[in-house]
PDB file of C-alpha atoms in Angstrom:
ATOM      1  CA  MET Y   1      13.265 -18.837  94.606  1.00 52.00           C
ATOM      2  CA  GLN Y   2      14.526 -17.190  91.403  1.00 56.00           C
ATOM      3  CA  MET Y   3      14.183 -18.870  88.014  1.00 60.00           C
ATOM      4  CA  SER Y   4      17.903 -19.561  87.810  1.00 65.00           C
ATOM      5  CA  GLU Y   5      17.786 -21.330  91.169  1.00 67.00           C
ATOM      6  CA  PHE Y   6      14.692 -23.253  90.110  1.00 62.00           C
ATOM      7  CA  PHE Y   7      16.332 -24.551  86.937  1.00 66.00           C
ATOM      8  CA  SER Y   8      19.502 -25.455  88.810  1.00 72.00           C
ATOM      9  CA  VAL Y   9      17.417 -27.554  91.185  1.00 68.00           C
ATOM     10  CA  ILE Y  10      15.378 -29.453  88.594  1.00 73.00           C
ATOM     11  CA  THR Y  11      18.437 -30.093  86.414  1.00 75.00           C
ATOM     12  CA  ASN Y  12      20.248 -31.680  89.348  1.00 79.00           C
ATOM     13  CA  PRO Y  13      20.636 -35.374  88.374  1.00 78.00           C
ATOM     14  CA  LEU Y  14      19.128 -36.541  91.654  1.00 77.00           C
ATOM     15  CA  ILE Y  15      16.034 -34.354  91.296  1.00 82.00           C
ATOM     16  CA  SER Y  16      15.594 -34.903  87.556  1.00 85.00           C
ATOM     17  CA  ARG Y  17      15.672 -38.686  87.994  1.00 85.00           C
ATOM     18  CA  ALA Y  18      13.135 -38.432  90.807  1.00 85.00           C
ATOM     19  CA  LEU Y  19      10.862 -36.230  88.671  1.00 88.00           C
ATOM     20  CA  ILE Y  20      10.884 -38.708  85.791  1.00 89.00           C
ATOM     21  CA  VAL Y  21      10.216 -41.739  87.969  1.00 88.00           C
ATOM     22  CA  GLY Y  22       7.575 -39.902  89.995  1.00 89.00           C
ATOM     23  CA  ALA Y  23       5.686 -38.686  86.935  1.00 92.00           C
ATOM     24  CA  LEU Y  24       5.584 -42.208  85.493  1.00 92.00           C
ATOM     25  CA  VAL Y  25       4.415 -43.707  88.783  1.00 92.00           C
ATOM     26  CA  SER Y  26       1.767 -40.978  89.090  1.00 94.00           C
ATOM     27  CA  LEU Y  27       0.237 -41.834  85.712  1.00 94.00           C
ATOM     28  CA  CYS Y  28       0.211 -45.579  86.392  1.00 95.00           C
ATOM     29  CA  ALA Y  29      -1.211 -45.113  89.880  1.00 95.00           C
ATOM     30  CA  ALA Y  30      -3.984 -42.847  88.584  1.00 95.00           C
ATOM     31  CA  MET Y  31      -5.175 -45.333  85.966  1.00 95.00           C
ATOM     32  CA  LEU Y  32      -5.089 -48.368  88.218  1.00 95.00           C
ATOM     33  CA  GLY Y  33      -6.469 -46.452  91.187  1.00 95.00           C
ATOM     34  CA  VAL Y  34      -9.685 -45.615  89.351  1.00 96.00           C
ATOM     35  CA  VAL Y  35     -10.230 -49.277  88.461  1.00 95.00           C
ATOM     36  CA  LEU Y  36      -9.468 -50.531  91.967  1.00 94.00           C
ATOM     37  CA  VAL Y  37     -11.698 -47.957  93.684  1.00 93.00           C
ATOM     38  CA  LEU Y  38     -14.640 -48.706  91.389  1.00 93.00           C
ATOM     39  CA  LYS Y  39     -14.156 -52.462  91.836  1.00 90.00           C
ATOM     40  CA  ARG Y  40     -13.939 -52.003  95.642  1.00 86.00           C
ATOM     41  CA  PHE Y  41     -10.557 -53.732  95.602  1.00 87.00           C
ATOM     42  CA  SER Y  42      -8.438 -50.746  96.564  1.00 84.00           C
ATOM     43  CA  LEU Y  43      -6.782 -52.401  99.579  1.00 85.00           C
ATOM     44  CA  ILE Y  44      -4.800 -54.690  97.276  1.00 90.00           C
ATOM     45  CA  GLY Y  45      -2.263 -51.875  96.907  1.00 89.00           C
ATOM     46  CA  HIS Y  46      -1.661 -51.874 100.657  1.00 87.00           C
ATOM     47  CA  GLY Y  47      -1.339 -55.654 100.726  1.00 92.00           C
ATOM     48  CA  LEU Y  48       1.135 -55.716  97.865  1.00 94.00           C
ATOM     49  CA  GLY Y  49       3.121 -52.912  99.482  1.00 92.00           C
ATOM     50  CA  GLU Y  50       3.669 -55.106 102.530  1.00 92.00           C
ATOM     51  CA  VAL Y  51       4.700 -57.979 100.270  1.00 95.00           C
ATOM     52  CA  GLY Y  52       7.175 -55.596  98.639  1.00 93.00           C
ATOM     53  CA  PHE Y  53       8.601 -54.697 102.054  1.00 91.00           C
ATOM     54  CA  ALA Y  54       9.166 -58.383 102.842  1.00 93.00           C
ATOM     55  CA  ALA Y  55      10.771 -58.963  99.436  1.00 93.00           C
ATOM     56  CA  VAL Y  56      13.141 -56.013  99.902  1.00 90.00           C
ATOM     57  CA  ALA Y  57      14.117 -57.173 103.395  1.00 89.00           C
ATOM     58  CA  ILE Y  58      14.894 -60.676 102.125  1.00 91.00           C
ATOM     59  CA  ALA Y  59      16.851 -59.319  99.136  1.00 90.00           C
ATOM     60  CA  MET Y  60      18.998 -57.106 101.330  1.00 88.00           C
ATOM     61  CA  ALA Y  61      19.623 -59.934 103.795  1.00 87.00           C
ATOM     62  CA  LEU Y  62      20.853 -62.069 100.887  1.00 87.00           C
ATOM     63  CA  ASN Y  63      22.783 -59.142  99.350  1.00 87.00           C
ATOM     64  CA  ILE Y  64      20.674 -59.224  96.160  1.00 88.00           C
ATOM     65  CA  THR Y  65      19.411 -56.214  94.206  1.00 86.00           C
ATOM     66  CA  PRO Y  66      16.038 -55.424  95.841  1.00 87.00           C
ATOM     67  CA  MET Y  67      14.132 -54.853  92.615  1.00 87.00           C
ATOM     68  CA  ALA Y  68      15.311 -58.201  91.229  1.00 89.00           C
ATOM     69  CA  VAL Y  69      13.443 -59.887  94.074  1.00 92.00           C
ATOM     70  CA  ALA Y  70      10.572 -57.439  94.589  1.00 92.00           C
ATOM     71  CA  ILE Y  71       9.268 -57.443  91.012  1.00 92.00           C
ATOM     72  CA  PRO Y  72       8.623 -61.205  90.636  1.00 94.00           C
ATOM     73  CA  VAL Y  73       7.547 -61.671  94.266  1.00 95.00           C
ATOM     74  CA  VAL Y  74       4.998 -58.826  94.224  1.00 95.00           C
ATOM     75  CA  VAL Y  75       3.620 -59.896  90.833  1.00 94.00           C
ATOM     76  CA  VAL Y  76       3.195 -63.490  92.032  1.00 95.00           C
ATOM     77  CA  ALA Y  77       1.571 -62.245  95.255  1.00 94.00           C
ATOM     78  CA  GLY Y  78      -0.879 -60.096  93.285  1.00 92.00           C
ATOM     79  CA  ILE Y  79      -1.860 -63.021  91.073  1.00 91.00           C
ATOM     80  CA  PHE Y  80      -2.155 -65.271  94.140  1.00 91.00           C
ATOM     81  CA  ILE Y  81      -4.478 -62.790  95.870  1.00 90.00           C
ATOM     82  CA  MET Y  82      -6.693 -62.715  92.791  1.00 87.00           C
ATOM     83  CA  TRP Y  83      -6.605 -66.525  92.604  1.00 87.00           C
ATOM     84  CA  LEU Y  84      -7.712 -66.776  96.244  1.00 85.00           C
ATOM     85  CA  ASN Y  85     -10.515 -64.317  95.549  1.00 80.00           C
ATOM     86  CA  GLU Y  86     -11.659 -66.291  92.481  1.00 77.00           C
ATOM     87  CA  HIS Y  87     -11.238 -69.894  93.658  1.00 75.00           C
ATOM     88  CA  ALA Y  88     -10.937 -70.117  97.437  1.00 64.00           C
ATOM     89  CA  HIS Y  89     -14.135 -68.114  98.132  1.00 65.00           C
ATOM     90  CA  THR Y  90     -12.316 -66.111 100.779  1.00 63.00           C
ATOM     91  CA  GLY Y  91     -13.424 -62.696  99.556  1.00 64.00           C
ATOM     92  CA  GLY Y  92     -11.089 -59.966  98.346  1.00 66.00           C
ATOM     93  CA  ASP Y  93     -10.490 -58.374 101.758  1.00 76.00           C
ATOM     94  CA  ALA Y  94      -9.717 -61.702 103.432  1.00 81.00           C
ATOM     95  CA  ALA Y  95      -7.354 -62.746 100.634  1.00 83.00           C
ATOM     96  CA  ILE Y  96      -5.496 -59.439 100.891  1.00 87.00           C
ATOM     97  CA  GLY Y  97      -5.329 -59.719 104.673  1.00 86.00           C
ATOM     98  CA  MET Y  98      -3.942 -63.259 104.561  1.00 88.00           C
ATOM     99  CA  VAL Y  99      -1.138 -62.411 102.180  1.00 90.00           C
ATOM    100  CA  SER Y 100      -0.252 -58.970 103.537  1.00 90.00           C
ATOM    101  CA  THR Y 101      -0.060 -59.907 107.225  1.00 91.00           C
ATOM    102  CA  ALA Y 102       2.006 -63.008 106.475  1.00 92.00           C
ATOM    103  CA  ALA Y 103       4.387 -60.958 104.313  1.00 93.00           C
ATOM    104  CA  LEU Y 104       4.673 -58.215 106.928  1.00 90.00           C
ATOM    105  CA  ALA Y 105       5.528 -60.761 109.630  1.00 92.00           C
ATOM    106  CA  ILE Y 106       8.224 -62.299 107.418  1.00 92.00           C
ATOM    107  CA  GLY Y 107       9.680 -58.892 106.593  1.00 89.00           C
ATOM    108  CA  VAL Y 108       9.806 -57.831 110.244  1.00 87.00           C
ATOM    109  CA  MET Y 109      11.490 -61.091 111.294  1.00 90.00           C
ATOM    110  CA  VAL Y 110      14.080 -60.872 108.522  1.00 88.00           C
ATOM    111  CA  SER Y 111      14.836 -57.243 109.437  1.00 83.00           C
ATOM    112  CA  ALA Y 112      15.176 -58.145 113.111  1.00 82.00           C
ATOM    113  CA  LEU Y 113      17.554 -61.024 112.422  1.00 82.00           C
ATOM    114  CA  SER Y 114      19.716 -59.060 109.994  1.00 76.00           C
ATOM    115  CA  THR Y 115      21.976 -56.098 110.605  1.00 65.00           C
ATOM    116  CA  GLY Y 116      23.507 -53.309 108.581  1.00 62.00           C
ATOM    117  CA  PHE Y 117      20.658 -52.281 106.315  1.00 62.00           C
ATOM    118  CA  LYS Y 118      18.010 -50.834 108.631  1.00 64.00           C
ATOM    119  CA  ASN Y 119      18.180 -47.398 106.953  1.00 62.00           C
ATOM    120  CA  ASP Y 120      17.847 -48.918 103.480  1.00 71.00           C
ATOM    121  CA  VAL Y 121      14.748 -50.863 104.540  1.00 75.00           C
ATOM    122  CA  TYR Y 122      13.327 -47.684 106.089  1.00 75.00           C
ATOM    123  CA  ASN Y 123      13.803 -45.849 102.787  1.00 78.00           C
ATOM    124  CA  TYR Y 124      11.918 -48.567 100.921  1.00 80.00           C
ATOM    125  CA  MET Y 125       9.144 -48.498 103.527  1.00 82.00           C
ATOM    126  CA  PHE Y 126       8.516 -44.742 103.501  1.00 80.00           C
ATOM    127  CA  GLY Y 127      10.201 -43.500 100.336  1.00 76.00           C
ATOM    128  CA  SER Y 128      13.311 -41.466  99.618  1.00 75.00           C
ATOM    129  CA  LEU Y 129      14.663 -39.193  96.906  1.00 68.00           C
ATOM    130  CA  TYR Y 130      18.136 -40.567  97.427  1.00 67.00           C
ATOM    131  CA  GLY Y 131      19.490 -43.648  95.743  1.00 67.00           C
ATOM    132  CA  ILE Y 132      17.472 -43.399  92.506  1.00 78.00           C
ATOM    133  CA  THR Y 133      19.970 -44.319  89.823  1.00 80.00           C
ATOM    134  CA  ALA Y 134      19.923 -44.010  86.047  1.00 82.00           C
ATOM    135  CA  ALA Y 135      19.222 -47.751  85.922  1.00 84.00           C
ATOM    136  CA  ASP Y 136      16.143 -47.196  88.128  1.00 82.00           C
ATOM    137  CA  VAL Y 137      14.903 -44.579  85.658  1.00 87.00           C
ATOM    138  CA  TRP Y 138      15.249 -46.952  82.692  1.00 90.00           C
ATOM    139  CA  LEU Y 139      13.587 -49.778  84.614  1.00 89.00           C
ATOM    140  CA  SER Y 140      10.724 -47.494  85.668  1.00 88.00           C
ATOM    141  CA  ALA Y 141      10.299 -46.216  82.107  1.00 91.00           C
ATOM    142  CA  GLY Y 142      10.129 -49.755  80.724  1.00 93.00           C
ATOM    143  CA  LEU Y 143       7.679 -51.052  83.330  1.00 92.00           C
ATOM    144  CA  SER Y 144       5.529 -47.909  83.119  1.00 93.00           C
ATOM    145  CA  ALA Y 145       5.349 -48.275  79.344  1.00 93.00           C
ATOM    146  CA  ILE Y 146       4.095 -51.853  79.792  1.00 94.00           C
ATOM    147  CA  VAL Y 147       1.415 -50.739  82.271  1.00 95.00           C
ATOM    148  CA  ILE Y 148       0.217 -47.782  80.180  1.00 94.00           C
ATOM    149  CA  ILE Y 149       0.228 -49.639  76.845  1.00 95.00           C
ATOM    150  CA  LEU Y 150      -1.646 -52.666  78.206  1.00 95.00           C
ATOM    151  CA  PHE Y 151      -4.178 -50.416  79.921  1.00 96.00           C
ATOM    152  CA  LEU Y 152      -4.829 -48.419  76.752  1.00 94.00           C
ATOM    153  CA  VAL Y 153      -4.951 -51.463  74.444  1.00 95.00           C
ATOM    154  CA  PHE Y 154      -7.495 -53.233  76.660  1.00 96.00           C
ATOM    155  CA  TYR Y 155      -9.195 -50.055  77.865  1.00 95.00           C
ATOM    156  CA  HIS Y 156     -12.744 -50.950  76.747  1.00 94.00           C
ATOM    157  CA  ARG Y 157     -12.619 -54.452  78.211  1.00 95.00           C
ATOM    158  CA  ILE Y 158     -11.154 -53.193  81.485  1.00 95.00           C
ATOM    159  CA  PHE Y 159     -13.960 -50.621  81.551  1.00 95.00           C
ATOM    160  CA  ALA Y 160     -16.575 -53.346  81.049  1.00 95.00           C
ATOM    161  CA  VAL Y 161     -15.095 -55.600  83.732  1.00 94.00           C
ATOM    162  CA  THR Y 162     -14.793 -52.688  86.147  1.00 93.00           C
ATOM    163  CA  TYR Y 163     -18.406 -51.569  85.930  1.00 90.00           C
ATOM    164  CA  ASP Y 164     -20.354 -54.808  85.474  1.00 90.00           C
ATOM    165  CA  GLU Y 165     -18.642 -58.195  85.562  1.00 89.00           C
ATOM    166  CA  ILE Y 166     -21.891 -60.098  85.011  1.00 90.00           C
ATOM    167  CA  ASN Y 167     -22.760 -58.186  81.843  1.00 93.00           C
ATOM    168  CA  ALA Y 168     -19.144 -58.366  80.647  1.00 92.00           C
ATOM    169  CA  ARG Y 169     -19.161 -62.152  81.095  1.00 92.00           C
ATOM    170  CA  ALA Y 170     -22.465 -62.384  79.229  1.00 92.00           C
ATOM    171  CA  THR Y 171     -20.984 -60.532  76.245  1.00 92.00           C
ATOM    172  CA  GLY Y 172     -18.124 -63.055  75.999  1.00 92.00           C
ATOM    173  CA  ILE Y 173     -15.381 -61.140  77.801  1.00 93.00           C
ATOM    174  CA  ASN Y 174     -12.976 -63.349  79.743  1.00 94.00           C
ATOM    175  CA  VAL Y 175     -13.554 -61.612  83.079  1.00 93.00           C
ATOM    176  CA  LYS Y 176     -11.113 -63.818  84.975  1.00 91.00           C
ATOM    177  CA  PHE Y 177      -8.282 -62.987  82.562  1.00 93.00           C
ATOM    178  CA  TYR Y 178      -8.840 -59.238  82.847  1.00 94.00           C
ATOM    179  CA  ASN Y 179      -9.076 -59.402  86.635  1.00 92.00           C
ATOM    180  CA  PHE Y 180      -5.698 -61.116  86.652  1.00 92.00           C
ATOM    181  CA  MET Y 181      -4.377 -58.466  84.258  1.00 94.00           C
ATOM    182  CA  ILE Y 182      -5.561 -55.697  86.589  1.00 94.00           C
ATOM    183  CA  SER Y 183      -3.807 -57.481  89.456  1.00 93.00           C
ATOM    184  CA  PHE Y 184      -0.611 -57.769  87.402  1.00 94.00           C
ATOM    185  CA  LEU Y 185      -0.642 -54.090  86.418  1.00 95.00           C
ATOM    186  CA  THR Y 186      -1.295 -53.070  90.024  1.00 95.00           C
ATOM    187  CA  SER Y 187       1.617 -55.221  91.214  1.00 94.00           C
ATOM    188  CA  VAL Y 188       3.979 -53.568  88.737  1.00 93.00           C
ATOM    189  CA  THR Y 189       2.760 -50.107  89.785  1.00 94.00           C
ATOM    190  CA  VAL Y 190       3.355 -50.894  93.463  1.00 94.00           C
ATOM    191  CA  VAL Y 191       6.907 -52.023  92.699  1.00 91.00           C
ATOM    192  CA  LEU Y 192       7.508 -48.868  90.665  1.00 89.00           C
ATOM    193  CA  GLY Y 193       6.407 -46.657  93.538  1.00 88.00           C
ATOM    194  CA  MET Y 194       8.224 -48.399  96.363  1.00 87.00           C
ATOM    195  CA  ARG Y 195      11.586 -46.673  95.914  1.00 80.00           C
ATOM    196  CA  MET Y 196      10.170 -43.157  95.995  1.00 79.00           C
ATOM    197  CA  MET Y 197       6.762 -43.362  97.734  1.00 85.00           C
ATOM    198  CA  GLY Y 198       7.552 -46.255 100.050  1.00 85.00           C
ATOM    199  CA  SER Y 199       5.925 -49.664 100.263  1.00 86.00           C
ATOM    200  CA  MET Y 200       3.758 -48.556 103.207  1.00 85.00           C
ATOM    201  CA  LEU Y 201       2.440 -45.425 101.468  1.00 89.00           C
ATOM    202  CA  ILE Y 202       2.126 -46.306  97.776  1.00 91.00           C
ATOM    203  CA  SER Y 203      -1.399 -47.677  98.294  1.00 91.00           C
ATOM    204  CA  SER Y 204      -2.588 -44.279  99.559  1.00 91.00           C
ATOM    205  CA  PHE Y 205      -1.153 -42.600  96.477  1.00 93.00           C
ATOM    206  CA  ILE Y 206      -3.083 -45.078  94.334  1.00 94.00           C
ATOM    207  CA  ILE Y 207      -6.368 -44.572  96.206  1.00 94.00           C
ATOM    208  CA  PHE Y 208      -6.545 -40.856  97.101  1.00 96.00           C
ATOM    209  CA  PRO Y 209      -6.418 -39.350  93.572  1.00 96.00           C
ATOM    210  CA  ALA Y 210      -8.975 -41.912  92.346  1.00 96.00           C
ATOM    211  CA  MET Y 211     -11.331 -41.066  95.216  1.00 95.00           C
ATOM    212  CA  THR Y 212     -10.904 -37.369  94.441  1.00 95.00           C
ATOM    213  CA  ALA Y 213     -11.678 -38.001  90.781  1.00 95.00           C
ATOM    214  CA  ARG Y 214     -14.759 -40.019  91.692  1.00 92.00           C
ATOM    215  CA  ARG Y 215     -16.120 -37.039  93.598  1.00 91.00           C
ATOM    216  CA  ILE Y 216     -15.768 -34.522  90.773  1.00 90.00           C
ATOM    217  CA  SER Y 217     -16.011 -36.505  87.527  1.00 89.00           C
ATOM    218  CA  ARG Y 218     -19.007 -37.929  85.651  1.00 86.00           C
ATOM    219  CA  SER Y 219     -17.417 -40.657  83.516  1.00 92.00           C
ATOM    220  CA  PHE Y 220     -14.809 -43.412  83.608  1.00 94.00           C
ATOM    221  CA  LYS Y 221     -12.560 -41.578  81.166  1.00 94.00           C
ATOM    222  CA  GLY Y 222     -13.081 -38.334  83.070  1.00 94.00           C
ATOM    223  CA  MET Y 223     -12.120 -40.037  86.317  1.00 95.00           C
ATOM    224  CA  ILE Y 224      -8.869 -41.291  84.792  1.00 96.00           C
ATOM    225  CA  ILE Y 225      -7.995 -37.825  83.451  1.00 95.00           C
ATOM    226  CA  VAL Y 226      -8.805 -36.080  86.740  1.00 96.00           C
ATOM    227  CA  ALA Y 227      -6.964 -38.732  88.753  1.00 96.00           C
ATOM    228  CA  ALA Y 228      -3.887 -38.312  86.529  1.00 96.00           C
ATOM    229  CA  ILE Y 229      -3.934 -34.526  86.987  1.00 96.00           C
ATOM    230  CA  VAL Y 230      -4.372 -34.835  90.762  1.00 96.00           C
ATOM    231  CA  SER Y 231      -1.593 -37.444  90.945  1.00 96.00           C
ATOM    232  CA  LEU Y 232       0.853 -35.265  89.023  1.00 95.00           C
ATOM    233  CA  LEU Y 233       0.006 -32.146  91.040  1.00 96.00           C
ATOM    234  CA  SER Y 234       0.258 -34.083  94.303  1.00 95.00           C
ATOM    235  CA  PHE Y 235       3.614 -35.466  93.282  1.00 93.00           C
ATOM    236  CA  ALA Y 236       4.932 -32.033  92.312  1.00 92.00           C
ATOM    237  CA  ALA Y 237       3.737 -30.482  95.585  1.00 93.00           C
ATOM    238  CA  GLY Y 238       5.086 -33.404  97.628  1.00 91.00           C
ATOM    239  CA  MET Y 239       8.457 -33.196  95.896  1.00 88.00           C
ATOM    240  CA  ALA Y 240       8.685 -29.488  96.669  1.00 87.00           C
ATOM    241  CA  LEU Y 241       7.825 -30.062 100.341  1.00 88.00           C
ATOM    242  CA  SER Y 242      10.275 -32.937 100.589  1.00 84.00           C
ATOM    243  CA  TYR Y 243      13.115 -30.917  99.054  1.00 82.00           C
ATOM    244  CA  LEU Y 244      12.483 -27.651 100.893  1.00 84.00           C
ATOM    245  CA  PHE Y 245      11.823 -29.074 104.371  1.00 86.00           C
ATOM    246  CA  ASP Y 246      13.779 -32.344 104.188  1.00 82.00           C
ATOM    247  CA  LEU Y 247      10.640 -34.461 104.676  1.00 83.00           C
ATOM    248  CA  PRO Y 248      10.124 -38.091 103.627  1.00 82.00           C
ATOM    249  CA  THR Y 249       9.101 -38.073  99.972  1.00 84.00           C
ATOM    250  CA  GLY Y 250       6.307 -40.614 100.230  1.00 87.00           C
ATOM    251  CA  ALA Y 251       4.629 -38.939 103.191  1.00 90.00           C
ATOM    252  CA  SER Y 252       4.857 -35.522 101.525  1.00 91.00           C
ATOM    253  CA  VAL Y 253       3.285 -36.744  98.281  1.00 92.00           C
ATOM    254  CA  VAL Y 254       0.507 -38.640 100.071  1.00 93.00           C
ATOM    255  CA  GLY Y 255      -0.132 -35.615 102.287  1.00 94.00           C
ATOM    256  CA  ALA Y 256      -0.544 -33.412  99.216  1.00 95.00           C
ATOM    257  CA  SER Y 257      -2.951 -35.901  97.622  1.00 95.00           C
ATOM    258  CA  LEU Y 258      -4.912 -35.999 100.886  1.00 95.00           C
ATOM    259  CA  VAL Y 259      -5.379 -32.217 100.675  1.00 95.00           C
ATOM    260  CA  PHE Y 260      -6.949 -32.624  97.212  1.00 95.00           C
ATOM    261  CA  LEU Y 261      -9.224 -35.375  98.543  1.00 94.00           C
ATOM    262  CA  LEU Y 262     -10.375 -33.297 101.504  1.00 94.00           C
ATOM    263  CA  ALA Y 263     -11.035 -30.353  99.201  1.00 93.00           C
ATOM    264  CA  SER Y 264     -13.170 -32.565  96.937  1.00 91.00           C
ATOM    265  CA  LEU Y 265     -15.231 -33.691  99.921  1.00 89.00           C
ATOM    266  CA  LEU Y 266     -16.285 -30.073 100.440  1.00 84.00           C
ATOM    267  CA  THR Y 267     -17.706 -29.858  96.903  1.00 77.00           C
ATOM    268  CA  PRO Y 268     -20.950 -31.448  95.642  1.00 69.00           C
ATOM    269  CA  LYS Y 269     -20.435 -34.916  94.196  1.00 61.00           C
ATOM    270  CA  LYS Y 270     -20.632 -34.953  90.367  1.00 54.00           C
ATOM    271  CA  GLY Y 271     -20.227 -38.673  89.598  1.00 48.00           C
TER     272      GLY Y 271
END
């Protein structure tokens, strides 16, 4: 591809919007992925993705803008999962399983009973370049800014809670509050990634770069930086594959991030 062709592609409104949204999602996913992997709570992304699928199915059945339903529903589900983990003594994996399987069942039933939007639901499940509007870009920019700013402002406390909750609690940090904040930020990131990566695949995009970073980095900050680089490179490679071979965007991006993870497994662990 010549440079003129390359610039004509990336300046296409459809592609440029996808690049902006994807880059923002990549950065948010990298930061939260490191925290979730270290806290052994990485499956929450998968659970919230299934909640997002149910929310989108219900919104389309009621002829409501999907994001208007998905954002509050996924955020509430994330907080509820954390509440179950903190108060119901169910354990993180059981809490995620309870919420995600119930949401998936509801989403499947709603999709089966409704007609006329099967393709739209499929796009939200597995991601698509098409349909990203200028309004989606502004919404993604605003939500991403909230995630990144909150993460950076409370970076040291999130670090403390991630590595040692007992010591963090002993030093006066409100561990419960920061766990709920992590859940909130993860919920927002899942919603951000649903349109492009798909609700069924966004969790893999959160986990794979963080696992790669854990293999090759020695520090928390280093893991975040490496995860961000891997996320951005995976997104760029996945976008190229999706555009050139007409593949689902989410699967292409996750496949690229999987290649980085497999490559890291062949190198000696640094962390």
